[in-house]
XYZ file of C-alpha atoms in Angstrom:
215
model
C 0.000 0.000 0.000
C 1.320 3.435 -0.971
C 1.802 5.682 2.055
C 0.766 9.273 1.384
C 2.766 12.199 2.819
C -0.224 13.044 5.064
C -0.347 9.495 6.443
C 3.404 9.512 7.068
C 3.267 12.871 8.848
C 0.346 11.701 11.001
C 2.220 8.577 12.063
C 5.381 10.620 12.685
C 3.489 12.975 15.014
C 1.927 10.110 16.949
C 5.148 8.129 17.311
C 7.097 11.254 18.317
C 4.930 11.475 21.442
C 3.633 14.976 20.743
C -0.067 14.101 20.391
C -1.624 14.583 23.843
C -5.173 13.563 24.740
C -7.547 14.308 27.620
C -10.784 12.368 27.633
C -11.617 12.835 31.313
C -11.376 15.854 33.563
C -10.587 19.260 32.106
C -9.988 19.339 28.342
C -7.386 21.397 26.525
C -8.393 24.975 25.766
C -7.014 26.685 22.673
C -6.250 30.408 22.836
C -9.284 31.005 20.615
C -11.552 29.508 23.303
C -12.292 26.099 21.772
C -12.226 23.121 24.126
C -10.495 20.047 22.726
C -9.665 16.478 23.788
C -6.443 16.588 21.770
C -3.430 18.896 21.609
C -0.589 18.431 19.132
C 2.559 20.150 20.403
C 4.338 20.436 17.059
C 6.972 22.850 18.348
C 8.529 19.991 20.345
C 9.684 18.476 17.052
C 12.463 21.075 16.834
C 14.268 19.010 19.510
C 13.963 15.775 17.522
C 16.413 16.025 14.585
C 15.328 12.939 12.645
C 11.605 13.653 12.966
C 11.913 17.350 12.195
C 14.140 16.648 9.187
C 11.674 14.191 7.701
C 8.772 16.551 8.368
C 10.546 19.374 6.504
C 11.262 17.016 3.590
C 7.583 16.103 3.390
C 6.558 19.754 3.703
C 8.685 20.583 0.672
C 7.099 17.716 -1.279
C 3.578 18.951 -0.514
C 4.396 22.602 -1.214
C 6.006 21.780 -4.557
C 2.999 19.658 -5.529
C 0.622 22.540 -4.897
C 2.517 25.688 -5.808
C 4.892 26.498 -8.655
C 8.420 26.653 -7.140
C 9.277 29.964 -8.821
C 5.993 31.634 -7.864
C 7.186 32.889 -4.458
C 10.171 35.016 -3.493
C 10.281 34.598 0.280
C 9.003 32.586 3.241
C 7.232 34.243 6.160
C 7.122 32.394 9.491
C 4.604 33.178 12.243
C 5.888 34.016 15.717
C 6.709 31.809 17.597
C 6.257 28.129 16.802
C 6.177 28.550 13.032
C 9.540 30.285 12.819
C 11.921 27.281 13.155
C 10.078 25.322 10.473
C 9.780 28.324 8.154
C 13.500 28.945 8.623
C 14.384 25.365 7.690
C 12.182 25.496 4.606
C 13.606 28.875 3.563
C 17.118 27.490 3.993
C 16.384 24.362 1.915
C 14.884 26.545 -0.849
C 17.517 29.304 -0.561
C 14.744 31.857 -0.055
C 14.738 34.969 2.152
C 12.951 34.651 5.497
C 10.851 37.185 7.368
C 9.065 36.734 10.689
C 5.535 37.967 11.384
C 5.280 39.272 14.940
C 2.139 39.046 17.049
C 2.457 42.741 17.844
C 4.207 45.539 15.989
C 7.471 46.724 17.511
C 8.213 49.666 15.274
C 6.722 52.085 12.825
C 5.918 52.085 9.167
C 5.150 49.402 6.628
C 7.208 46.638 8.290
C 6.263 47.332 11.915
C 5.001 43.761 12.437
C 7.928 42.025 10.763
C 11.485 41.039 11.533
C 13.550 41.166 8.368
C 12.760 43.236 5.311
C 11.103 42.941 1.937
C 10.078 45.218 -0.892
C 6.473 45.995 -1.871
C 5.074 43.325 -4.166
C 7.300 40.530 -2.828
C 5.584 37.203 -3.470
C 5.298 35.542 -0.070
C 4.568 32.031 1.159
C 3.219 32.105 4.733
C 4.135 29.085 6.866
C 3.125 28.131 10.408
C 3.019 25.044 12.607
C -0.771 24.667 12.892
C -4.152 26.300 12.660
C -7.428 25.705 14.479
C -10.112 28.106 13.228
C -7.736 30.099 11.012
C -8.145 33.483 12.683
C -4.433 33.971 13.411
C -3.447 33.114 9.844
C -6.059 35.508 8.467
C -4.650 38.250 10.702
C -1.089 37.600 9.522
C -2.195 37.547 5.897
C -3.820 40.953 6.379
C -0.627 42.263 8.002
C 1.419 41.032 5.032
C -0.998 42.647 2.607
C -0.910 45.889 4.612
C 2.888 45.729 4.227
C 2.303 45.416 0.467
C 3.367 41.772 0.158
C 1.720 39.508 -2.392
C 0.603 36.436 -0.402
C 0.644 33.502 -2.838
C -0.153 30.751 -0.328
C -0.622 29.767 3.314
C 0.730 26.433 4.549
C 0.637 24.811 7.971
C 1.839 21.463 9.237
C -1.489 20.673 10.943
C -4.921 22.041 10.092
C -7.628 20.563 12.322
C -10.182 21.235 9.536
C -13.140 20.758 11.863
C -14.083 24.292 12.906
C -16.918 26.136 11.133
C -16.024 29.225 9.138
C -12.299 28.459 8.973
C -10.623 29.690 5.760
C -9.126 27.319 3.220
C -5.499 26.715 4.242
C -3.171 24.110 2.766
C -1.696 21.636 5.230
C 0.497 18.571 5.491
C -1.878 16.738 7.817
C -5.349 17.063 9.382
C -6.950 15.708 12.534
C -8.736 13.135 10.360
C -5.319 11.906 9.142
C -4.100 11.567 12.737
C -7.220 9.634 13.755
C -6.818 7.334 10.732
C -3.127 6.704 11.503
C -3.914 5.970 15.148
C -6.583 3.501 14.030
C -4.282 1.743 11.569
C -1.495 1.323 14.086
C -3.587 0.859 17.245
C -1.636 3.779 18.660
C -4.359 5.112 20.984
C -6.830 3.303 23.289
C -10.355 2.674 21.916
C -11.937 4.978 24.523
C -9.656 7.824 23.415
C -10.356 7.120 19.751
C -14.087 7.282 20.383
C -13.801 10.705 22.004
C -11.498 12.060 19.280
C -13.951 10.931 16.624
C -16.831 12.606 18.455
C -14.794 15.828 18.561
C -13.912 15.561 14.862
C -17.544 14.897 13.939
C -18.905 17.973 15.724
C -16.238 20.192 17.285
C -18.598 23.056 18.303
C -20.935 20.677 20.128
C -18.035 18.869 21.842
C -16.450 22.183 22.827
C -19.680 23.613 24.261
C -20.353 20.434 26.214
C -16.885 20.687 27.771
C -16.846 24.365 28.675
C -15.479 25.955 25.527
C -16.915 28.232 22.880
C -19.378 26.878 20.323
C -18.857 29.386 17.525
C -16.361 31.985 16.330
């Protein structure tokens, strides 16, 4: 059976020990207010050389399948967790790197960015993950306000279960992680049942467990 990049990334995340679950007691709460039974701490991969190297290789495969290699001039990483991965991708592609800051620290067109770029620079935005997409939308607006041409947004993990989230390209989704866990019996049945319930109706699961139910 041919293993897709998404399936390989999902298995890599699970076997790296960075997929955490809580199916009893208090759930995880994302900064956006959603309650969740699962949290994927992708930033921990920066301390695992073999896993992070393979993930970057697969990221480059996916990006080059979906976007023309010469159609972007620079990579933009999102503060904080997205920066190491964006830097590795920029290095592999010999592209300039800029960093989008959560808050502006200066004045003028580039107040929210570390690094520099000219107006019209074709930019590929890269981050570690997205839940409902609000942060990525904010960063895209900041890039556009700085006169960048945003040609694509890529994340390692897009949960793809929250209503109203924008279309963002990703290496892996929560559905891929659930499928990989099922194939390899990597999580207990009781945990799998709760993850599937969350994936099937995230707003309902979140509301039932003390989180928000809509954006």
